[in-house]
XYZ file of C-alpha atoms in Angstrom:
693
model
C -16.893 10.461 2.817
C -17.888 14.089 1.561
C -16.089 17.207 0.987
C -17.702 19.895 0.945
C -14.972 22.714 1.288
C -14.913 25.160 -0.943
C -13.875 25.236 -4.384
C -14.016 27.848 -6.866
C -14.970 25.750 -9.478
C -17.352 27.539 -12.369
C -14.932 27.898 -14.816
C -17.097 28.594 -17.663
C -20.655 29.555 -17.233
C -22.194 26.678 -18.795
C -20.759 23.604 -19.941
C -22.632 20.179 -21.710
C -25.918 20.339 -20.025
C -26.207 24.142 -18.617
C -28.425 26.201 -20.455
C -27.680 29.134 -22.125
C -30.090 30.752 -24.537
C -33.347 28.955 -26.516
C -35.353 25.865 -25.821
C -35.321 25.492 -29.271
C -32.315 25.037 -31.805
C -33.488 23.888 -35.054
C -32.078 27.253 -37.234
C -30.779 27.623 -40.076
C -27.375 28.192 -40.214
C -27.017 29.771 -43.722
C -28.565 32.950 -42.252
C -25.403 33.110 -40.153
C -22.490 32.648 -42.941
C -20.282 35.967 -43.087
C -16.972 36.531 -44.572
C -14.059 36.378 -42.091
C -10.445 37.447 -43.417
C -9.805 34.762 -46.649
C -12.159 32.104 -45.830
C -15.493 32.009 -45.543
C -17.175 30.665 -42.334
C -20.294 29.591 -40.066
C -21.014 31.730 -37.610
C -22.144 29.325 -34.904
C -25.301 31.067 -33.433
C -24.363 30.739 -29.503
C -27.866 28.896 -28.690
C -26.949 26.242 -30.740
C -23.261 25.890 -28.832
C -24.744 26.963 -25.014
C -28.448 26.494 -25.391
C -30.690 23.435 -23.688
C -29.534 20.395 -25.153
C -31.933 18.436 -27.236
C -31.608 15.875 -24.750
C -29.040 14.793 -22.355
C -27.995 12.869 -19.479
C -28.882 9.385 -20.062
C -29.571 7.167 -17.591
C -30.802 3.380 -17.341
C -33.339 1.901 -14.178
C -31.402 0.091 -12.555
C -33.786 -3.157 -13.652
C -33.388 -1.954 -17.346
C -37.012 -1.062 -17.793
C -36.304 2.360 -18.487
C -34.721 4.962 -19.597
C -34.408 8.894 -18.021
C -32.850 11.770 -19.304
C -32.819 15.768 -19.287
C -34.528 17.401 -21.814
C -36.230 21.090 -21.736
C -39.583 21.667 -20.959
C -41.269 25.230 -21.590
C -37.177 26.421 -21.140
C -35.593 24.835 -18.479
C -34.320 21.386 -18.345
C -36.645 18.363 -16.950
C -36.679 14.789 -16.223
C -37.737 12.982 -18.947
C -38.712 8.605 -18.810
C -38.890 6.364 -21.204
C -39.546 2.575 -21.599
C -36.895 1.239 -22.886
C -38.869 -0.729 -25.833
C -40.670 2.413 -26.244
C -38.461 5.873 -26.272
C -41.130 7.558 -28.740
C -43.454 7.056 -25.587
C -41.529 9.416 -23.222
C -43.043 11.844 -21.192
C -41.446 14.072 -18.300
C -42.159 13.197 -14.805
C -40.985 16.954 -13.417
C -42.273 19.988 -14.197
C -39.594 22.649 -12.839
C -40.123 25.654 -14.559
C -37.468 28.134 -13.850
C -33.671 27.105 -13.253
C -33.875 23.457 -14.017
C -32.542 20.287 -13.332
C -28.724 19.337 -13.948
C -28.506 16.309 -12.038
C -30.419 13.206 -11.609
C -30.110 9.680 -10.541
C -32.288 6.892 -10.045
C -33.071 4.979 -6.931
C -32.587 1.950 -6.272
C -36.216 0.290 -6.873
C -36.365 1.507 -10.304
C -39.706 3.672 -9.675
C -38.199 6.864 -8.445
C -35.637 9.532 -9.757
C -33.761 11.898 -7.601
C -32.610 15.493 -8.108
C -31.571 18.499 -5.856
C -32.864 21.925 -6.478
C -31.177 24.882 -4.907
C -33.188 28.455 -4.485
C -31.503 30.922 -7.197
C -28.181 29.812 -6.751
C -27.741 29.664 -3.162
C -26.706 26.270 -3.121
C -28.750 25.663 -0.603
C -29.945 22.428 -2.115
C -33.299 20.227 -1.079
C -33.431 16.645 -2.192
C -36.645 15.829 -4.178
C -37.852 12.811 -5.567
C -40.341 11.767 -8.540
C -42.175 8.751 -9.023
C -42.379 7.915 -12.658
C -45.568 5.888 -12.177
C -47.793 8.339 -10.218
C -45.659 11.673 -11.985
C -45.810 13.478 -7.887
C -42.632 14.807 -6.634
C -41.534 15.101 -2.699
C -39.482 17.120 -1.000
C -37.929 14.797 1.398
C -35.824 17.529 2.873
C -38.434 20.441 3.513
C -35.929 22.506 5.631
C -36.232 26.525 6.422
C -34.176 28.835 4.063
C -30.750 29.261 4.442
C -30.176 25.321 5.051
C -28.247 22.910 3.536
C -29.097 19.569 2.277
C -26.997 16.474 1.101
C -27.707 13.068 -0.018
C -24.895 11.280 1.960
C -25.366 6.946 1.678
C -27.275 5.045 -0.708
C -27.398 1.579 -0.805
C -28.924 -1.425 -3.123
C -29.343 -3.113 0.392
C -32.182 -1.115 1.505
C -33.581 0.282 -2.156
C -36.146 2.257 -0.521
C -34.055 4.569 2.334
C -31.362 7.166 1.972
C -29.565 9.012 4.274
C -29.442 13.114 3.966
C -27.115 15.054 6.155
C -28.661 18.104 7.042
C -26.904 21.270 8.835
C -30.311 23.008 10.334
C -29.002 22.494 13.775
C -25.519 24.275 13.681
C -24.309 25.765 9.736
C -20.995 23.987 10.515
C -21.978 20.531 10.090
C -24.511 17.746 8.903
C -26.677 15.719 11.145
C -27.779 12.718 9.730
C -31.192 11.638 8.811
C -32.748 8.745 7.342
C -35.380 9.124 5.037
C -37.820 6.666 3.304
C -38.338 7.787 -0.048
C -41.514 5.926 -0.634
C -43.355 8.253 2.281
C -40.781 11.336 2.761
C -40.625 9.666 6.209
C -37.290 11.176 8.262
C -35.744 10.411 11.284
C -32.971 11.643 13.323
C -30.122 8.911 12.620
C -27.278 10.260 14.347
C -26.048 14.158 15.932
C -22.761 15.470 14.422
C -20.222 16.623 17.492
C -18.350 18.100 14.653
C -17.021 15.848 12.257
C -16.185 17.246 8.663
C -17.861 14.374 6.926
C -19.144 10.651 7.697
C -18.261 7.071 6.114
C -21.153 4.893 5.818
C -21.728 1.628 5.231
C -23.433 -0.417 2.745
C -26.001 -1.238 5.586
C -26.786 2.295 5.887
C -24.255 2.420 9.232
C -22.467 5.108 9.670
C -18.855 3.630 11.039
C -16.405 6.638 10.943
C -16.315 10.583 11.118
C -14.008 12.402 9.386
C -11.766 15.047 11.370
C -9.943 17.915 10.220
C -7.773 19.046 12.869
C -6.139 22.692 12.755
C -2.643 21.581 11.877
C -4.291 20.671 8.552
C -5.267 16.783 6.579
C -7.541 14.331 8.417
C -7.944 11.509 10.591
C -11.347 8.925 9.763
C -11.633 8.144 13.299
C -14.492 5.279 14.995
C -16.547 6.813 17.508
C -14.766 5.967 20.072
C -12.342 8.511 18.691
C -9.678 5.681 17.479
C -7.890 6.697 14.454
C -8.475 4.585 11.220
C -6.759 6.606 8.764
C -4.079 9.494 9.053
C -4.373 12.070 6.132
C -1.102 14.369 6.244
C -1.798 17.319 4.838
C 0.473 17.031 1.807
C -2.226 13.849 0.746
C -5.335 15.560 1.747
C -6.713 17.204 -1.304
C -5.332 13.959 -3.513
C -6.497 11.085 -0.592
C -10.701 10.087 -0.387
C -12.816 7.193 0.292
C -14.527 5.800 -2.324
C -17.140 3.395 -0.167
C -17.861 0.278 1.272
C -17.846 -2.984 -0.164
C -21.008 -5.363 0.046
C -19.588 -7.058 3.114
C -19.132 -4.046 4.882
C -15.814 -5.269 6.032
C -13.430 -2.909 3.008
C -13.073 0.082 2.199
C -12.411 1.308 -1.280
C -10.410 4.763 -1.383
C -8.011 6.908 -3.951
C -4.866 7.074 -1.829
C -1.917 9.472 -2.407
C -0.391 8.277 1.345
C 3.527 7.035 0.500
C 3.332 7.812 -3.547
C 2.802 11.254 -5.686
C -0.208 10.104 -7.938
C -3.136 8.779 -6.280
C -3.667 5.204 -6.810
C -6.953 2.790 -6.269
C -6.404 0.920 -2.916
C -8.788 -1.249 -0.640
C -8.365 -1.145 3.279
C -9.290 -3.886 5.737
C -11.234 -2.381 7.896
C -10.417 -4.985 10.342
C -6.829 -4.906 10.619
C -5.822 -1.295 8.226
C -4.261 -3.787 5.561
C -3.687 -1.652 2.561
C -4.106 -3.291 -1.089
C -3.034 -1.252 -4.560
C -5.738 -2.492 -6.926
C -4.177 0.557 -9.716
C -2.279 3.318 -10.344
C -0.249 5.065 -12.813
C 2.981 7.040 -12.642
C 1.782 10.171 -14.406
C -1.775 10.595 -13.346
C -4.199 10.259 -10.596
C -6.880 7.613 -10.810
C -10.033 9.643 -11.435
C -13.082 7.939 -12.942
C -14.068 4.271 -11.542
C -16.815 1.746 -12.584
C -18.399 0.262 -9.703
C -20.299 -2.686 -9.501
C -24.401 -1.366 -8.789
C -24.753 -4.338 -6.437
C -21.370 -4.842 -4.634
C -19.716 -1.719 -5.139
C -16.221 -3.332 -6.356
C -14.619 -1.460 -8.703
C -14.839 -2.694 -12.125
C -12.380 -0.611 -13.927
C -11.212 3.359 -14.031
C -9.395 5.766 -15.504
C -6.515 8.191 -15.844
C -5.833 11.219 -17.733
C -2.682 12.722 -18.188
C -3.053 13.850 -21.745
C -6.089 12.516 -22.945
C -8.024 9.750 -20.663
C -7.291 6.286 -20.604
C -9.364 3.231 -19.194
C -8.728 0.328 -17.507
C -10.241 -2.394 -16.788
C -10.091 -4.775 -13.654
C -13.321 -7.255 -14.164
C -12.598 -10.274 -17.031
C -15.650 -9.827 -17.612
C -16.574 -5.780 -18.595
C -12.992 -5.938 -20.138
C -14.340 -7.812 -23.185
C -17.224 -5.429 -23.465
C -14.722 -2.829 -23.127
C -13.003 -4.104 -25.860
C -15.728 -4.809 -27.813
C -16.979 -1.264 -27.396
C -13.638 0.558 -28.394
C -13.357 -0.711 -31.605
C -16.601 0.452 -32.244
C -16.024 4.341 -30.870
C -12.462 3.902 -31.446
C -11.743 4.499 -28.289
C -13.428 7.834 -27.296
C -16.473 6.433 -25.281
C -17.456 5.997 -21.654
C -20.028 3.806 -19.691
C -22.029 6.920 -18.425
C -25.260 4.051 -16.756
C -26.002 0.253 -16.231
C -28.368 -2.128 -15.078
C -28.121 -4.075 -12.221
C -27.327 -7.293 -13.361
C -24.794 -5.610 -16.264
C -26.797 -6.740 -19.015
C -27.168 -3.376 -20.659
C -25.671 0.054 -20.915
C -25.326 3.557 -21.827
C -22.486 4.692 -23.842
C -21.469 8.201 -23.875
C -18.769 9.173 -26.323
C -17.598 12.760 -26.880
C -14.529 14.097 -28.514
C -13.615 17.944 -29.266
C -14.758 18.215 -32.643
C -18.039 16.408 -32.444
C -21.378 16.945 -30.444
C -21.730 14.506 -27.625
C -23.864 10.874 -28.434
C -25.483 8.205 -26.294
C -25.991 5.004 -27.740
C -27.578 1.743 -25.947
C -25.149 -1.516 -25.708
C -26.811 -4.886 -24.892
C -24.325 -7.193 -23.750
C -26.341 -10.110 -24.744
C -27.524 -9.877 -28.232
C -23.997 -7.221 -28.912
C -26.092 -4.898 -30.150
C -24.905 -1.355 -30.251
C -28.068 1.116 -31.080
C -28.099 5.028 -31.450
C -29.815 7.003 -29.054
C -29.032 10.681 -29.832
C -26.716 13.901 -30.219
C -27.109 15.791 -27.580
C -26.788 18.850 -30.090
C -28.043 17.368 -33.470
C -27.644 20.837 -34.875
C -24.030 20.698 -34.560
C -23.623 18.016 -36.454
C -24.302 20.710 -39.367
C -21.030 22.348 -38.788
C -17.539 21.735 -38.584
C -15.756 22.211 -35.334
C -12.129 22.970 -34.708
C -9.822 20.269 -33.655
C -8.167 20.170 -29.903
C -4.868 20.300 -30.132
C -3.202 18.495 -26.906
C 0.528 19.897 -25.931
C 2.851 19.707 -22.918
C 4.618 23.245 -21.958
C 7.517 23.857 -20.355
C 7.227 26.062 -17.361
C 9.965 28.951 -16.811
C 11.350 25.938 -13.742
C 10.785 23.154 -16.005
C 7.453 21.773 -14.808
C 5.286 20.514 -17.642
C 2.209 21.958 -18.324
C -0.649 19.955 -20.072
C -2.165 22.061 -22.058
C -5.402 22.225 -25.087
C -5.243 24.499 -27.947
C -8.002 25.163 -30.262
C -7.430 26.942 -33.516
C -9.856 29.722 -35.182
C -12.149 28.630 -37.766
C -9.799 28.605 -41.309
C -6.731 29.978 -39.818
C -5.006 26.105 -39.741
C -5.239 25.151 -43.764
C -2.788 22.127 -43.401
C -4.172 20.647 -40.283
C -0.537 21.346 -38.622
C -1.175 22.735 -35.625
C -0.491 26.503 -36.427
C -1.437 28.830 -38.015
C -0.677 30.896 -41.452
C -0.199 33.437 -39.232
C -0.403 34.759 -35.835
C -3.956 35.632 -34.761
C -5.937 36.893 -31.363
C -5.706 34.655 -28.572
C -7.882 33.720 -25.631
C -6.442 32.090 -22.475
C -9.053 30.300 -20.751
C -8.416 29.215 -16.802
C -10.656 26.855 -15.140
C -11.888 27.088 -12.115
C -10.926 25.419 -8.748
C -8.368 25.489 -8.610
C -7.289 22.038 -7.069
C -9.604 19.264 -7.970
C -10.298 20.828 -11.633
C -8.334 20.494 -14.715
C -8.514 20.938 -18.742
C -9.398 18.145 -20.250
C -9.124 16.492 -23.967
C -12.978 16.899 -24.998
C -15.811 18.872 -26.639
C -15.941 22.689 -25.066
C -18.535 24.567 -26.197
C -16.456 27.865 -24.954
C -13.672 26.813 -27.210
C -15.203 26.101 -29.965
C -17.283 29.061 -29.626
C -14.130 31.543 -29.099
C -12.302 29.720 -32.155
C -15.214 30.525 -34.641
C -15.254 34.135 -33.767
C -11.390 34.301 -34.837
C -9.193 33.426 -32.045
C -6.943 30.720 -30.790
C -7.928 29.570 -27.263
C -5.324 28.023 -24.983
C -6.338 26.545 -21.774
C -3.093 25.645 -19.586
C -3.228 22.776 -16.998
C -1.064 25.382 -14.212
C 0.097 23.723 -11.275
C -2.329 23.494 -8.451
C -4.725 21.862 -11.372
C -5.908 18.117 -10.461
C -5.393 15.039 -11.477
C -1.645 15.134 -11.975
C -0.204 13.822 -8.457
C 0.149 15.527 -5.359
C 3.858 16.994 -6.511
C 1.807 18.956 -8.955
C -0.870 20.273 -6.877
C 1.163 21.380 -4.226
C 3.416 22.995 -5.826
C 0.792 25.518 -5.880
C 1.206 25.936 -2.597
C 1.559 30.640 -1.418
C 1.774 30.637 -5.406
C -1.543 32.812 -6.065
C -0.356 35.521 -8.172
C 2.581 33.993 -8.308
C 3.703 31.044 -10.198
C 0.584 29.825 -10.940
C 0.176 32.608 -12.899
C 3.880 32.550 -14.305
C 2.890 29.292 -15.683
C -0.276 31.279 -17.407
C 2.461 33.871 -19.019
C 4.350 30.877 -19.987
C 1.795 29.475 -21.964
C 1.303 32.959 -23.572
C 5.176 33.497 -24.135
C 4.866 30.173 -25.822
C 2.173 31.100 -28.166
C 3.918 34.100 -29.073
C 7.180 32.150 -29.733
C 4.976 29.426 -31.815
C 3.805 32.321 -33.766
C 0.432 31.483 -33.098
C -0.117 34.577 -31.088
C -0.618 38.100 -32.266
C 1.768 39.618 -29.052
C -0.861 42.860 -29.097
C -4.971 41.200 -29.486
C -4.570 38.712 -25.920
C -7.193 38.074 -24.140
C -7.584 36.342 -21.093
C -11.254 34.545 -19.261
C -12.277 32.630 -16.438
C -14.791 32.187 -13.846
C -14.024 31.617 -10.364
C -10.378 30.884 -10.074
C -10.605 31.700 -13.547
C -12.239 35.091 -12.749
C -9.498 35.567 -9.802
C -6.637 34.689 -12.677
C -8.319 37.213 -15.193
C -7.506 40.159 -12.845
C -4.495 39.140 -11.559
C -3.608 39.196 -15.111
C -5.133 42.386 -15.665
C -3.060 43.887 -12.789
C -0.132 41.934 -12.336
C 0.870 42.023 -15.824
C -1.130 44.560 -17.170
C 1.273 44.823 -20.254
C 0.388 41.372 -21.440
C -3.533 41.305 -21.754
C -5.270 43.667 -23.499
C -8.406 43.165 -21.874
C -9.931 40.217 -19.749
C -13.991 39.050 -18.964
C -13.795 37.647 -15.319
C -16.971 35.690 -13.893
C -17.961 35.670 -10.171
C -14.496 37.070 -9.736
C -12.225 36.933 -6.010
C -10.911 40.264 -6.042
C -9.595 39.950 -2.672
C -8.066 36.660 -0.933
C -8.851 38.165 2.528
C -12.499 39.317 2.090
C -13.108 35.901 0.096
C -12.520 33.576 2.868
C -13.959 35.843 5.707
C -17.093 35.089 3.417
C -17.309 31.258 2.771
C -20.325 29.663 4.403
C -19.764 28.345 7.925
C -19.934 24.813 6.278
C -16.541 25.202 4.577
C -15.101 26.653 7.666
C -14.077 23.199 8.913
C -11.754 22.336 5.703
C -9.914 25.489 5.557
C -6.835 24.548 7.156
C -6.012 21.839 4.875
C -6.916 24.071 1.635
C -7.523 27.947 1.836
C -5.045 28.410 4.653
C -2.370 26.169 2.975
C -2.389 27.334 -0.086
C -3.312 31.112 0.497
C -2.826 31.628 4.421
C -5.156 32.305 7.384
C -6.412 35.791 7.226
C -6.496 35.717 11.057
C -2.686 35.903 10.954
C -1.270 39.145 10.199
C 1.764 38.088 8.143
C -0.558 35.847 5.927
C -3.138 38.246 5.762
C -0.785 40.688 4.611
C 0.432 38.364 1.996
C -2.757 37.493 0.791
C -3.494 41.420 0.008
C -0.375 41.389 -1.543
C -0.980 38.828 -3.880
C -5.047 40.172 -4.849
C -6.262 42.557 -7.674
C -7.786 45.154 -5.442
C -4.839 45.845 -4.218
C -2.905 46.499 -7.619
C -5.766 48.856 -9.615
C -2.982 51.615 -10.092
C -1.323 48.765 -12.316
C -4.842 48.456 -14.572
C -4.925 49.234 -18.222
C -6.986 47.351 -19.883
C -10.788 47.070 -20.318
C -12.413 44.369 -17.758
C -15.860 42.873 -18.249
C -17.211 41.492 -14.871
C -19.887 39.695 -14.324
C -21.815 38.279 -10.956
C -24.363 36.117 -9.329
C -26.179 38.282 -6.549
C -26.852 35.117 -4.695
C -23.028 33.507 -5.123
C -21.958 31.696 -1.538
C -18.691 31.122 -2.924
C -17.704 34.154 -4.248
C -20.072 37.564 -2.955
C -21.139 39.731 -5.134
C -18.923 42.096 -3.078
C -15.852 40.687 -4.289
C -17.053 42.127 -7.693
C -18.589 45.445 -6.242
C -15.462 46.427 -4.803
C -12.612 46.237 -7.613
C -15.724 48.266 -10.269
C -15.913 50.971 -7.517
C -12.345 50.838 -7.651
C -11.760 50.869 -11.458
C -14.614 53.420 -11.682
C -13.094 56.240 -8.937
C -9.604 55.677 -11.273
C -11.349 56.481 -14.318
C -10.948 52.540 -16.019
C -12.599 51.208 -18.567
C -15.064 48.452 -16.909
C -18.153 46.909 -17.692
C -20.518 45.036 -14.762
C -22.785 42.619 -15.744
C -24.876 41.191 -12.475
C -28.012 38.817 -12.604
C -30.293 39.079 -9.017
C -31.041 35.301 -9.511
C -27.953 33.753 -9.978
C -25.505 32.122 -7.627
C -21.815 30.902 -8.280
C -22.524 30.486 -12.514
C -25.340 30.904 -13.939
C -28.389 28.595 -15.049
C -31.164 30.331 -15.820
C -31.012 30.229 -19.772
C -32.259 33.405 -20.442
C -29.178 34.925 -18.301
C -26.267 32.393 -19.776
C -27.852 33.626 -23.166
C -27.381 37.361 -21.958
C -24.139 36.908 -20.470
C -22.327 34.738 -23.229
C -24.127 37.581 -25.560
C -21.932 40.615 -23.492
C -19.073 38.112 -23.501
C -18.523 37.976 -26.930
C -19.324 41.567 -28.056
C -16.621 42.484 -25.123
C -13.995 40.667 -26.765
C -15.453 41.445 -30.251
C -15.001 45.539 -29.217
C -11.027 44.453 -27.561
C -9.706 42.089 -29.730
C -11.634 42.286 -32.953
C -13.213 39.024 -33.463
C -16.607 38.609 -34.926
C -19.721 38.530 -33.408
C -23.421 37.738 -33.358
C -26.155 40.682 -33.606
C -27.663 40.890 -29.659
C -31.079 40.659 -31.269
C -33.759 39.100 -28.862
C -30.723 37.464 -26.261
C -32.184 39.523 -23.168
C -35.975 38.988 -23.629
C -36.629 37.466 -19.842
C -33.079 37.939 -18.710
C -32.125 39.451 -15.334
C -29.457 41.290 -16.262
C -28.489 44.477 -14.514
C -25.573 46.656 -16.278
C -24.162 48.215 -13.376
C -20.977 49.841 -15.107
C -19.694 50.828 -18.271
C -22.954 50.674 -20.341
C -21.647 52.798 -23.463
C -18.448 50.389 -23.384
C -19.574 47.732 -25.698
C -21.104 48.685 -28.853
C -25.157 48.386 -29.457
C -25.371 46.972 -25.975
C -27.523 49.999 -24.594
C -29.606 50.070 -27.778
C -30.455 46.574 -27.147
C -31.386 46.751 -23.744
C -33.636 49.414 -24.624
C -34.975 47.982 -27.378
C -36.261 45.202 -26.166
C -37.899 46.091 -23.031
C -35.568 44.476 -20.674
C -36.758 44.634 -17.286
C -33.331 45.583 -15.993
C -31.705 48.222 -14.247
C -29.140 49.648 -16.640
C -26.516 52.046 -14.946
C -23.875 54.682 -16.991
């Protein structure tokens, strides 16, 4: 069952695989050493932290004969494939040249790799299949512009077929089509009578529709209209179907009904009996390892402060015990063969670049493949401290602190003296959370001289439905209070210099940044917002048609319905656009012109209002981007501008602009003169960019 409701989910412009700066990362880091307070520390190049990974997202073919990964070709990420016994013979099998590929998966026949691609960030995806033998790529969903396609179902029982959903007939709903991956032949399977989603079994037969009543919540119904499963509104965001097992009798689901946290359950479709397979009292079950053929859950994870894996399958348990001993627990199985004889193991810690390994079950061998960013192994990264901050009403807020390089000599998690602090706010807000893991943005800002505090404010995902539902109608209310409580904690602990506190985030995090500068203007010295909503009314009114079936259970519930006068008034009161008169501090705002979730008008409007008030604002627009930035040249440009913005207002360090704008579509639409050296850098490198003072 797919939920395609709008979440403002891009908290940072790029994480892990998203490209940023260059295609080559083998930089002499010695050239970037500069003095910083008492310690001489390396200024880590932005390209090393945010550029294209050398290799990443490694996957095994189901038959175990091939390994695939993403790596650059001419600056854009593409899919590479190598025989598992001849890694040196790897070749790119796709030839994307502009935006690159960021997710891929193998077809069950081990001959095709599947991926999706949109047009300049508009999120109207097409589904593509690349033949690793012939090297040809076929668009499986050759629909017109403005139409969105999704993979709705695949099955090991029918390795050469997939079911796709396409909203060509009606932009609000997705009709089902059966597609032959070998030939590209497509046939209509089922017209959508108004379902918000589908539940499809392992025989690729649609079994249920997903209804979203105006009262909120959801009903899973058969095609005669009989209710199979009722999901109350308070469980809507914490309950979802995972899929059928191979018998097509049992459904697995994450289910919070009758409990606080989401449990892994098995549902008998014949009598409706529900069996609980796994649960945790403090955190939702989130990730799972499923058997590649039977679709049975083999393992699951929960994450409160840190991630914890538990095994359901005794045989896999022995493998996990063996691997945990080798990796000190900081690992995850990310790919496996159909016979479970080989695995790809991913190891990641907050202060180390991610690494990939192969594990051969029969021989018991663990072989290193590669690091995603080998140049990061040459520098010292900062540890991340997991902490629990109490909100003013006593609610525990799981948070993560990263301190500036050289500021914590004794390693006790407290700097020797208060330092500039940046609050980094995740997107979503529901369904997303900050985690104890490698975070390139945190490492970047810490290296530049800032403490970074990431707070899982109420409404963040993974902590149970009570914590999530505590965010109801609390935009710019208690959700923001949680951030302020985190700031006050950092000041009281002598971590933060109260006069040098910034805030940043993308999507919901961008909204939180605008709220910080307008609702609590005395707290923050400046803010950098990406793809940020400024008006909750116009935000919701501009959502694409395919998001509207879900609004009663998420945005109307949490924020309000703009068609109801009293709620519309409350939404405007919680909108930064109505609080411009309170602003004092500089704002950097950046947007993608094709953003379908938060339209560019949200940034246009607040910038215009700030200009009318002669407030300090710098506005960067990217005409060929959407909800977040994907093209390497654009990500590089945005990070460079952000870095120099914070250096101006908080006093940290910044890598020179150099040639970072070459090839970027960046337009500086306002406030060109605020950031030192920005105008000269744009002019010097002949960027074809609209720059307006």
